[in-house]
GROMACS .gro file of C-alpha atoms in nm:
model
  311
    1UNK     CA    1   8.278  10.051  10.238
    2UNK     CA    2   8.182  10.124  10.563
    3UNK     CA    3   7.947   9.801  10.595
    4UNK     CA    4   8.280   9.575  10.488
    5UNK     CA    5   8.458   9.809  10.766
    6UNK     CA    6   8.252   9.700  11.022
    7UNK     CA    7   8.229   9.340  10.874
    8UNK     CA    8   8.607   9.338  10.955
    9UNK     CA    9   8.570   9.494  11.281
   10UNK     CA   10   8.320   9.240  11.420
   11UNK     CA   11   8.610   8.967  11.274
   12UNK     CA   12   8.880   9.119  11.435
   13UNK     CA   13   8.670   9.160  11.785
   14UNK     CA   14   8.602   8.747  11.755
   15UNK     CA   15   8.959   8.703  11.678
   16UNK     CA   16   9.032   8.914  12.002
   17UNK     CA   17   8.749   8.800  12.316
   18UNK     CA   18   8.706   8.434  12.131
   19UNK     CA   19   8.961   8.281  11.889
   20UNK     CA   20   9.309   8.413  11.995
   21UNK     CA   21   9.280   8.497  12.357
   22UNK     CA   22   9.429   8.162  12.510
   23UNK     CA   23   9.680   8.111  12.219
   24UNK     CA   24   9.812   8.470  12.179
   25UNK     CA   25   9.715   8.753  12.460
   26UNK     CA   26   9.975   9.039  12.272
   27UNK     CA   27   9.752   8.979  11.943
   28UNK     CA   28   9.401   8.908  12.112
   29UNK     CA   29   9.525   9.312  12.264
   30UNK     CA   30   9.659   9.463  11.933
   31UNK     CA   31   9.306   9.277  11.740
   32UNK     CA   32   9.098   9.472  12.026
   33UNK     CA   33   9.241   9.809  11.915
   34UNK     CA   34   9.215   9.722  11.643
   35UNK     CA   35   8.811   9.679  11.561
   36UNK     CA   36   8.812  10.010  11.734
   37UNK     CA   37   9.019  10.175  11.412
   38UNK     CA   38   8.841  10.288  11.117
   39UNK     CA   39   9.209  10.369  10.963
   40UNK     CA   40   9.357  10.036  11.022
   41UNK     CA   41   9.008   9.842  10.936
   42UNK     CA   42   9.068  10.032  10.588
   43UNK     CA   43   9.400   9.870  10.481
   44UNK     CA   44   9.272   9.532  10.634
   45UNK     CA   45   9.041   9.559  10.332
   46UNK     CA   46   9.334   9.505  10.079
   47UNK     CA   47   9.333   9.159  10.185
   48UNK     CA   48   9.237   8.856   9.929
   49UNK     CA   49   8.896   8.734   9.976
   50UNK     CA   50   8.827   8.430  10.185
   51UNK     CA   51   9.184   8.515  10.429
   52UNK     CA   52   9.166   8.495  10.775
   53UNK     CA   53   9.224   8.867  10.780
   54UNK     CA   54   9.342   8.900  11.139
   55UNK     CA   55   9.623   8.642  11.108
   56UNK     CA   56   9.739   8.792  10.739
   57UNK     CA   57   9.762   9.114  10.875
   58UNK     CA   58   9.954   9.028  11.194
   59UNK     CA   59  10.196   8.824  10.954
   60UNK     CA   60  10.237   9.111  10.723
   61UNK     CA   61  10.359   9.327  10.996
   62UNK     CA   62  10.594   9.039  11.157
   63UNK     CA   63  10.720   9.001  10.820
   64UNK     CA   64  10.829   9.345  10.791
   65UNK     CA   65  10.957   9.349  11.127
   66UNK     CA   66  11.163   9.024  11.099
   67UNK     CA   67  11.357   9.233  10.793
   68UNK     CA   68  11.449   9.485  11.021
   69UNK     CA   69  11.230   9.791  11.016
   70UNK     CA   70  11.060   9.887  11.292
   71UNK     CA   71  11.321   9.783  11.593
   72UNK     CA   72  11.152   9.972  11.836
   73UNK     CA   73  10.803   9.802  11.788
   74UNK     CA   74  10.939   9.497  11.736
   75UNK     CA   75  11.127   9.532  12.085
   76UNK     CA   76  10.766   9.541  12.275
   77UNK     CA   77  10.672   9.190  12.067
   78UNK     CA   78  10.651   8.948  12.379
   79UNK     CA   79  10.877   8.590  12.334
   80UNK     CA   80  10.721   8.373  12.532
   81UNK     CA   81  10.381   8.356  12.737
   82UNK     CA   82  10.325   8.578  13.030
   83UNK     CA   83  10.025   8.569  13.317
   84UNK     CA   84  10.028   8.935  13.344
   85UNK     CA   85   9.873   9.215  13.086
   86UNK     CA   86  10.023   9.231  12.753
   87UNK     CA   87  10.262   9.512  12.749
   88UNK     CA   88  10.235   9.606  12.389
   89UNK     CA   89  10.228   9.953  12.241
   90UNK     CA   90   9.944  10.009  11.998
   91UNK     CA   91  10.030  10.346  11.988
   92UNK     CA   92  10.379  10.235  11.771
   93UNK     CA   93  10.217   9.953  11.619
   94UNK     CA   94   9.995  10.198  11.478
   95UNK     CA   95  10.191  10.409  11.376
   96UNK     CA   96  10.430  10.159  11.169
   97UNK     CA   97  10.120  10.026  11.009
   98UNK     CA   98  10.028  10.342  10.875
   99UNK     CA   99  10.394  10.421  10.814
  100UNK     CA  100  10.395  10.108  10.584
  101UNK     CA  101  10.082  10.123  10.463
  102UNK     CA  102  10.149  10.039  10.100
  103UNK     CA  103  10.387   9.752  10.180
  104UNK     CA  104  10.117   9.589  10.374
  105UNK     CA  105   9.851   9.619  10.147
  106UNK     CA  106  10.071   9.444   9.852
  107UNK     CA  107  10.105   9.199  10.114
  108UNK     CA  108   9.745   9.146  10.235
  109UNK     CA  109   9.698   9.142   9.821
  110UNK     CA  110   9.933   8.875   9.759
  111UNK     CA  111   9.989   8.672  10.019
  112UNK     CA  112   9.784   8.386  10.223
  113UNK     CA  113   9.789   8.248  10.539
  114UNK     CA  114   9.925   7.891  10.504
  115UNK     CA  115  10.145   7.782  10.794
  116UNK     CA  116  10.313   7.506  10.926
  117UNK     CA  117  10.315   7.427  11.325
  118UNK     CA  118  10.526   7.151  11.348
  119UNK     CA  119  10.381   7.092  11.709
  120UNK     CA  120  10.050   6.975  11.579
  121UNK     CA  121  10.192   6.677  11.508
  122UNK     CA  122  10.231   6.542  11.811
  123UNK     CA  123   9.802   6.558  11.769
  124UNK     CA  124   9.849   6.411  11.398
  125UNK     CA  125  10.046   6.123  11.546
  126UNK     CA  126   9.744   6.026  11.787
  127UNK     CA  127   9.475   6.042  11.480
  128UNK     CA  128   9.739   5.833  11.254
  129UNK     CA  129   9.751   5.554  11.548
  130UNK     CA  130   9.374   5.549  11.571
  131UNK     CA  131   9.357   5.552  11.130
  132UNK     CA  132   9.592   5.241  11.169
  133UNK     CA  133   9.372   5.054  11.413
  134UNK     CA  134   9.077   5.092  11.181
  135UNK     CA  135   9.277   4.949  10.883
  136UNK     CA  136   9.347   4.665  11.073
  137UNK     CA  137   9.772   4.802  11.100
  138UNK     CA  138   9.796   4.729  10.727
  139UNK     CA  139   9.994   5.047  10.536
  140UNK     CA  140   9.788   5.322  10.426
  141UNK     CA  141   9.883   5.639  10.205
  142UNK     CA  142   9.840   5.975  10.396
  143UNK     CA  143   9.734   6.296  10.251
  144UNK     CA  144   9.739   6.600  10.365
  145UNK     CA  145   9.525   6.894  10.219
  146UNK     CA  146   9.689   7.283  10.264
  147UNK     CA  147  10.054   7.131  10.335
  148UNK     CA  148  10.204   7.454  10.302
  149UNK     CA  149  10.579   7.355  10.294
  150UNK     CA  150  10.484   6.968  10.400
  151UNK     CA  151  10.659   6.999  10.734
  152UNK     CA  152  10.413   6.796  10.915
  153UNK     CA  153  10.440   6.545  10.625
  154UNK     CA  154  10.789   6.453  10.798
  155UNK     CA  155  10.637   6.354  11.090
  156UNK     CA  156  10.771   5.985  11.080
  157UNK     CA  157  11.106   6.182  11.107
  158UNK     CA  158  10.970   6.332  11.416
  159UNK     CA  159  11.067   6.190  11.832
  160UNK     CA  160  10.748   6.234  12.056
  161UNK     CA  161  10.756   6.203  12.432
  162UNK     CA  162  10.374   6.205  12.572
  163UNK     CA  163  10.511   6.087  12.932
  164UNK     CA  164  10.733   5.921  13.060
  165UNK     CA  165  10.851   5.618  12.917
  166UNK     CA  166  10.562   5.670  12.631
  167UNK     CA  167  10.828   5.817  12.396
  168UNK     CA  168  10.800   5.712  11.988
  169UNK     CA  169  10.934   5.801  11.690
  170UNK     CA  170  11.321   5.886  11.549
  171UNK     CA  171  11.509   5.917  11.894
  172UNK     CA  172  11.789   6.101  11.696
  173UNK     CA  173  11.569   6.368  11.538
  174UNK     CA  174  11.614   6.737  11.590
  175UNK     CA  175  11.239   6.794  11.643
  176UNK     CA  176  11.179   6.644  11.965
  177UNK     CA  177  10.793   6.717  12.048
  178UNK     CA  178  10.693   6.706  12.405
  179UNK     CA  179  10.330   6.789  12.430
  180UNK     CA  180  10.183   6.865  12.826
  181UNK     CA  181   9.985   6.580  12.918
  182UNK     CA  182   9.705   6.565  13.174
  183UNK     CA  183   9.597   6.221  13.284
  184UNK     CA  184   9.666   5.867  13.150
  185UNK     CA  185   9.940   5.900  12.843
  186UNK     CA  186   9.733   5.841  12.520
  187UNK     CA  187   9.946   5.567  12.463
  188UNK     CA  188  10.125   5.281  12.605
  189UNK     CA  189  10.504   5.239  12.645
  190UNK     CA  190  10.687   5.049  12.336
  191UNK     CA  191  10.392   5.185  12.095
  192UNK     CA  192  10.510   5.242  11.734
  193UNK     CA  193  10.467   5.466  11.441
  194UNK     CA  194  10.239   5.373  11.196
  195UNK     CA  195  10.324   5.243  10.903
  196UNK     CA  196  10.289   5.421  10.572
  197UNK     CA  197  10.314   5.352  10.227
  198UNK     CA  198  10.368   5.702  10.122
  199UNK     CA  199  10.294   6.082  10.282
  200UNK     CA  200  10.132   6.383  10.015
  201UNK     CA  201  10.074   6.707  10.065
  202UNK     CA  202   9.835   6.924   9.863
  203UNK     CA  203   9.885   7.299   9.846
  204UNK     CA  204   9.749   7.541   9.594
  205UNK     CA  205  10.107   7.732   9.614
  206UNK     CA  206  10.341   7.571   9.806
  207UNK     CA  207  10.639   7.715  10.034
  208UNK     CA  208  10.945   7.575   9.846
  209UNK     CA  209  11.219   7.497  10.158
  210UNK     CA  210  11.458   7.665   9.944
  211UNK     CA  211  11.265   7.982   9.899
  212UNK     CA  212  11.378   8.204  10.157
  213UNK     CA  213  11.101   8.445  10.099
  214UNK     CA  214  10.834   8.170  10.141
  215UNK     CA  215  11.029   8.068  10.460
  216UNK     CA  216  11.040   8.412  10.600
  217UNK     CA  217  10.656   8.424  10.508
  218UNK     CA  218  10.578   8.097  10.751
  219UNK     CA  219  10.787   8.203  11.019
  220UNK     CA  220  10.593   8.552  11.027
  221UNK     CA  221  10.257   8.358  11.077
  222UNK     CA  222  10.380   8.222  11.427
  223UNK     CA  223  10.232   8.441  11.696
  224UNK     CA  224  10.511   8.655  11.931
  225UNK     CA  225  10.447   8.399  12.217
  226UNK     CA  226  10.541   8.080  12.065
  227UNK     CA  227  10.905   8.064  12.055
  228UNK     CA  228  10.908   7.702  12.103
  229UNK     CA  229  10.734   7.650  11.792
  230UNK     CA  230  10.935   7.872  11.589
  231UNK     CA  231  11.249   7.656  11.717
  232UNK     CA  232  11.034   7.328  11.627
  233UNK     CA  233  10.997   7.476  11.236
  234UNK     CA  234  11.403   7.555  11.215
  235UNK     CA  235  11.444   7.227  11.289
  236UNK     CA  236  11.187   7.101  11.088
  237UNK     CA  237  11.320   7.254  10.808
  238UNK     CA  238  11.634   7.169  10.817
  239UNK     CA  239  11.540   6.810  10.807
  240UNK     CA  240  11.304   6.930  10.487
  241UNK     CA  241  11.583   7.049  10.355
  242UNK     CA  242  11.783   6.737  10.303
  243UNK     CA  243  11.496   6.554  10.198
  244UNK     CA  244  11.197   6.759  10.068
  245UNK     CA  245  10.831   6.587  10.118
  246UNK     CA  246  10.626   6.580   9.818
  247UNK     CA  247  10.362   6.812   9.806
  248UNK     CA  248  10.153   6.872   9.492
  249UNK     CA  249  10.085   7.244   9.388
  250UNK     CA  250   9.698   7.285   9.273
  251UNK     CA  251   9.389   7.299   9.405
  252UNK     CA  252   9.271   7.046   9.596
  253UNK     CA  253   8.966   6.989   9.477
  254UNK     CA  254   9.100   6.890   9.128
  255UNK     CA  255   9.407   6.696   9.296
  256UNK     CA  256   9.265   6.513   9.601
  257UNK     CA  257   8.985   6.296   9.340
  258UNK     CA  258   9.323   6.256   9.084
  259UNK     CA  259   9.529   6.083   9.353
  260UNK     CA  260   9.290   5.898   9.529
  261UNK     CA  261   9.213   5.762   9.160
  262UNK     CA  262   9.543   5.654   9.123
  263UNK     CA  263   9.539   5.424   9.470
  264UNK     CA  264   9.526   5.052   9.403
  265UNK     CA  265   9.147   4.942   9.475
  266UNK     CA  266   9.123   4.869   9.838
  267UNK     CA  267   9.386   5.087   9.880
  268UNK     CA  268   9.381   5.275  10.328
  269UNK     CA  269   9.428   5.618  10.282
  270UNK     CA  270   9.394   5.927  10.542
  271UNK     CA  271   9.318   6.234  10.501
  272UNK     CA  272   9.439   6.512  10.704
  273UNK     CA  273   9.374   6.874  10.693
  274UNK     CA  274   9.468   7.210  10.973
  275UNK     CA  275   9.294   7.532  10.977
  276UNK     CA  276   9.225   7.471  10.618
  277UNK     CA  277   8.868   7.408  10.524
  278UNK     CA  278   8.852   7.785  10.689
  279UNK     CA  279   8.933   7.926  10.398
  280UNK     CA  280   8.698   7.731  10.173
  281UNK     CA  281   8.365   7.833  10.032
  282UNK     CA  282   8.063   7.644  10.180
  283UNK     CA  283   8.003   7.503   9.869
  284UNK     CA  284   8.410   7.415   9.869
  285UNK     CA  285   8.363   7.215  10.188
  286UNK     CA  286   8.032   7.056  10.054
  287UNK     CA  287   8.247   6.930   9.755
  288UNK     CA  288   8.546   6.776   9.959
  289UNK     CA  289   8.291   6.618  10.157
  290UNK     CA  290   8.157   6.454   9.847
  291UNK     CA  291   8.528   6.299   9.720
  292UNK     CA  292   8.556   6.194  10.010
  293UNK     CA  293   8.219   5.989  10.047
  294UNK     CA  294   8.325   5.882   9.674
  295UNK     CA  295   8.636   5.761   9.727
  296UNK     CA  296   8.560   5.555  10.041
  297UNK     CA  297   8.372   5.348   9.799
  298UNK     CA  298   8.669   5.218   9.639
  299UNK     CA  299   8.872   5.173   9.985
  300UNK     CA  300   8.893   5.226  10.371
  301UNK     CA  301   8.949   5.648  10.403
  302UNK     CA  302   8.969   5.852  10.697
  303UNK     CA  303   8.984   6.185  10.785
  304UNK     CA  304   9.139   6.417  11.068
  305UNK     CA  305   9.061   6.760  11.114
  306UNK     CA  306   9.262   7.012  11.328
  307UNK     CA  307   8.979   7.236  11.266
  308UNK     CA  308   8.835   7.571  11.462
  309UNK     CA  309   8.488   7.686  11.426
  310UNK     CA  310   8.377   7.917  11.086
  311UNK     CA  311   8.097   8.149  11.098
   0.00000   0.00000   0.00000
């Protein structure tokens, strides 16, 4: 036990000095305090093998929070970024973990870490262009692997600005995505979407829009800081809502070969993945490889990865 203890420790360290720093500052603190707490390290442990541990266990907390225990902590959760030292207490958040203890565990048992931030697909976009250019603009089926509740399979529904005058997309859309851009716009005013012929998401259990619970669940996996992006998924779901994107509930390993099977022969199709492959076996990501490599036999295939680095 104490050997997976300090297994987790070293994790939550990473997550802390390397991983979350720049994103979130109020977790990169609590994860720091964290690998310094035998007691807390101990109810990590419930956690399903192959989790990102740190951001399960932050989301099992938020989601308690967000159902209104624990006001007080809750109250020192930063909502937007700030240059000066996080101001969290550890000292409560501590305490309401160990207060909660059992709750948590059945969450770190049963839950997984499988969010959608809509904002990524202002990046999506960019890959899609570039997938377009190398199927000569002619309709391609995307796919996305670990779509969670498909919200970034609506991106068609989706208005981008990436500078002035470089804005694309549904100019009436709720989700209006304005990413900070340094330099040259990466693309050139009166640029359009795409074209598709169809958008699928793969998900071994997906988030149903309707399911409140599984909705609560997503929302708890956005860190403290990122209000903006919370906004961004209300109004992505909400658009979900009245028109639900198909996503396919399986593993991906048996589903991705079955519906790249069923393409015509000679058939464009991308496939996109984020902060997925992270949860994968080696051996898992040695075997997507491979249907991938297979399938581009039959037809043009891409792939974009909004990936971070796996030990």
């Amino acid at each position: 036990m104490d050997v997976q203890i300090d297994e987790q420790a070293h994790i939550f360290r990473r997550f802390a000095e390397v991983e979350i720093i720049e994103i979130s500052p109020h977790y990169a603190y609590l994860s720091g305090e964290i690998a310094r707490d035998p007691d807390l390290l101990s109810i990590v442990m419930a956690a399903a093998r192959g989790q990102p541990t740190p951001n399960l266990f932050f989301a099992a907390v938020r989601f308690l929070l967000d159902r209104g225990s624990g006001t007080e902590l809750l109250a020192t959760y930063p909502t937007g970024f700030s240059t000066g030292r996080p101001v969290g207490s550890y000292r409560l958040f501590r305490s309401f973990v160990l207060e909660n203890r059992t709750e948590i565990e059945r969450l770190l048992a049963s839950r997984r870490v499988q969010s959608n931030v809509v904002r990524r697909a202002a990046v999506l976009v960019l890959g899609l262009m570039k997938a377009a250019e190398l199927f000569d603009d002619r309709p391609f089926v995307h796919i996305e692997i670990g779509a969670s509740a498909g919200l970034t399979l609506l991106w068609e529904r989706f208005s981008y600005a990436y500078g002035k005058d470089c804005e694309i997309g549904d100019a009436d859309s709720p989700v209006r995505i304005a990413p900070m851009i340094h330099g040259t716009p990466p693309i050139t005013p009166g640029r359009r979407l795409p074209k598709v012929t169809g958008s699928i998401g793969i998900e071994l259990e997906p988030a149903r829009v309707e399911d409140n619970d599984a909705i609560s669940w997503l929302r708890a996996l956005i860190h403290p800081e990122h209000s903006d992006n919370r906004d961004l998924f209300d109004a992505a779901l909400e658009i979900a809502k009245s028109k639900p994107p198909q996503v396919l509930a399986g593993d991906a390993l048996d589903l991705l070969p079955k519906v790249l099977g069923n393409l015509a022969r000679g058939q464009p199709a991308n496939i996109y993945h984020s902060h997925t492959p992270n949860q994968f076996s080696s051996e898992s990501r040695s075997r997507l490889d491979e249907i991938l490599s297979r399938a581009s036999l039959a037809g043009p295939v891409t792939r974009l990865a909004f990936e971070g680095t796996k030990e």
